[in-house]
PDB file of C-alpha atoms in Angstrom:
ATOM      1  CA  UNK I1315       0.000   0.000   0.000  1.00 88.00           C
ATOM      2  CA  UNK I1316       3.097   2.118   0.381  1.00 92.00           C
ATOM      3  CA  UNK I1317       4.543   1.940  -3.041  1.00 93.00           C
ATOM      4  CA  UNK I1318       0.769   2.959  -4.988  1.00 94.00           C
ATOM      5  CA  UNK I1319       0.531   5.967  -2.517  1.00 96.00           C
ATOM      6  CA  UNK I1320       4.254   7.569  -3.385  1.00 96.00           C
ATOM      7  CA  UNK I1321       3.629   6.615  -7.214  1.00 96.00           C
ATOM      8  CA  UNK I1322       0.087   8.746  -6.650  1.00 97.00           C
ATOM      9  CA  UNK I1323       2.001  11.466  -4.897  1.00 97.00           C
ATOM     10  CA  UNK I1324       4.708  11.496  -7.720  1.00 97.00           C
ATOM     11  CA  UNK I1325       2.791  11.899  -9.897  1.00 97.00           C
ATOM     12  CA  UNK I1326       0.502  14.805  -8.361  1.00 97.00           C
ATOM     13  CA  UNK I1327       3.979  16.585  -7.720  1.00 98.00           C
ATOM     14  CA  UNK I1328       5.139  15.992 -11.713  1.00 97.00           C
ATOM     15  CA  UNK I1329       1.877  17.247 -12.823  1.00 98.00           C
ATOM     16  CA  UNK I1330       2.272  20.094 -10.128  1.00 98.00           C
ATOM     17  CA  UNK I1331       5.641  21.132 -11.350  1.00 98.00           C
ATOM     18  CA  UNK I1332       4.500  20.730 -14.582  1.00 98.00           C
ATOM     19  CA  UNK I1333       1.412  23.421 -14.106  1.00 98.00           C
ATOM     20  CA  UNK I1334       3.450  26.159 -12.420  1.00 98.00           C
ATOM     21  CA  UNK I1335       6.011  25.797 -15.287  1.00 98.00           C
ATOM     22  CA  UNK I1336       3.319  25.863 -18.026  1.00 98.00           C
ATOM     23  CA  UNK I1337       1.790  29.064 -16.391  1.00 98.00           C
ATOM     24  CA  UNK I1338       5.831  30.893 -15.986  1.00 98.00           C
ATOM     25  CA  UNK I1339       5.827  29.971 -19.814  1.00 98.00           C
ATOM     26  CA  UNK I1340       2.329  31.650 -20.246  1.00 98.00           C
ATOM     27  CA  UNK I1341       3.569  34.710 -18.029  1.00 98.00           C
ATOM     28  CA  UNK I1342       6.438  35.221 -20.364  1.00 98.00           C
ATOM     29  CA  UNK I1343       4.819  34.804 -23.784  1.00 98.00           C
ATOM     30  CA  UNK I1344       2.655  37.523 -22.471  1.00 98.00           C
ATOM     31  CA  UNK I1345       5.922  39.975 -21.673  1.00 98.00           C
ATOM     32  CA  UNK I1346       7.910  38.882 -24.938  1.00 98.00           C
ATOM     33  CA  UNK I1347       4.500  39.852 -26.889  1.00 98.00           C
ATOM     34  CA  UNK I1348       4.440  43.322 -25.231  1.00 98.00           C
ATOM     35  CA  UNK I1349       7.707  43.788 -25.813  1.00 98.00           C
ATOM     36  CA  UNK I1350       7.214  42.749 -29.848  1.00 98.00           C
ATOM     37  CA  UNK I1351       4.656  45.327 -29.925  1.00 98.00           C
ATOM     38  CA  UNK I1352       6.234  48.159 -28.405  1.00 98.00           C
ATOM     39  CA  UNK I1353       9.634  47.827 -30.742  1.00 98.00           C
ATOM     40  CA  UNK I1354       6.679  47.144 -33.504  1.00 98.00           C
ATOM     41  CA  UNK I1355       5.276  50.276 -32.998  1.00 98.00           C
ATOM     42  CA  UNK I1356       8.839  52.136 -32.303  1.00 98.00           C
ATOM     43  CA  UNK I1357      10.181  50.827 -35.711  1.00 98.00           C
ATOM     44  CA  UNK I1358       6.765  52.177 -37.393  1.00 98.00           C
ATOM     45  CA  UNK I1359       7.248  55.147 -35.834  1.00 97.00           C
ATOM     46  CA  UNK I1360      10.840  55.331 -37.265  1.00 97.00           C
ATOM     47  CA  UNK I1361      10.033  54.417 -40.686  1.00 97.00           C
ATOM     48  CA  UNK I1362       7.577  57.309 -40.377  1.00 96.00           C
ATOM     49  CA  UNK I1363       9.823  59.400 -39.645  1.00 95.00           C
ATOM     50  CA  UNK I1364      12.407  58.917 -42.327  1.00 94.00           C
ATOM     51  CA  UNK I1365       9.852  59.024 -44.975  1.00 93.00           C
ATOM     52  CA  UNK I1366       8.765  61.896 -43.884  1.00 92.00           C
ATOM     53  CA  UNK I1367      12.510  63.366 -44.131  1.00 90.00           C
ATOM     54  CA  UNK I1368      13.264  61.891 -46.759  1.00 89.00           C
ATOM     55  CA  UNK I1369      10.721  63.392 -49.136  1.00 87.00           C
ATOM     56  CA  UNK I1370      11.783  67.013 -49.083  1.00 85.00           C
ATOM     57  CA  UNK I1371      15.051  65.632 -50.407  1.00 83.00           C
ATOM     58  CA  UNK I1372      13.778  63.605 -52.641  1.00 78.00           C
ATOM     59  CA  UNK I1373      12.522  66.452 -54.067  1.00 80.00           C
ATOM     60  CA  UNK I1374      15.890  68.804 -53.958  1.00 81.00           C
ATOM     61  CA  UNK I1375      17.051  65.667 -55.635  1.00 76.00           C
ATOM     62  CA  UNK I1376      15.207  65.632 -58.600  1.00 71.00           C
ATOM     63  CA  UNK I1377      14.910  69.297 -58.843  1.00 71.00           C
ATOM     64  CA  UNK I1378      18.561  69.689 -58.580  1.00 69.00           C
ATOM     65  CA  UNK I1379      19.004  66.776 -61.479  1.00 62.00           C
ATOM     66  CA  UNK I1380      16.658  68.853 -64.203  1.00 60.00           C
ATOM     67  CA  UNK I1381      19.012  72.209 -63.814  1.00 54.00           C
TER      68      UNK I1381
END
């Protein structure tokens, strides 16, 4: 009767371990996708931002190239 109780407690205890690792895994998924969004949005935000400086010389560009 001793040997069937530790197996049952084993096995509670691997499931146990298993569960608190499964929801670390779930707590960091969570972080690493908030921190894919933010540089998302950062890198959108830079893209932005050059296109917007790089029209006006654009522009000069081809102005400069019909003199």
């Amino acid at each position: 009767m001793l040997w069937p109780m530790i197996a049952i407690t084993l096995g509670f205890l691997g499931i146990a371990v298993l569960g608190i690792l499964a929801v670390r895994v779930f707590v960091e998924v969570r972080r690493l996708a908030r921190q894919v969004g933010a540089a998302s949005e950062r890198i959108q935000r830079a893209a932005d931002d050059l296109e917007r400086a790089a029209v006006p010389l654009a522009s000069r560009l081809h102005g400069a190239g019909r003199d």
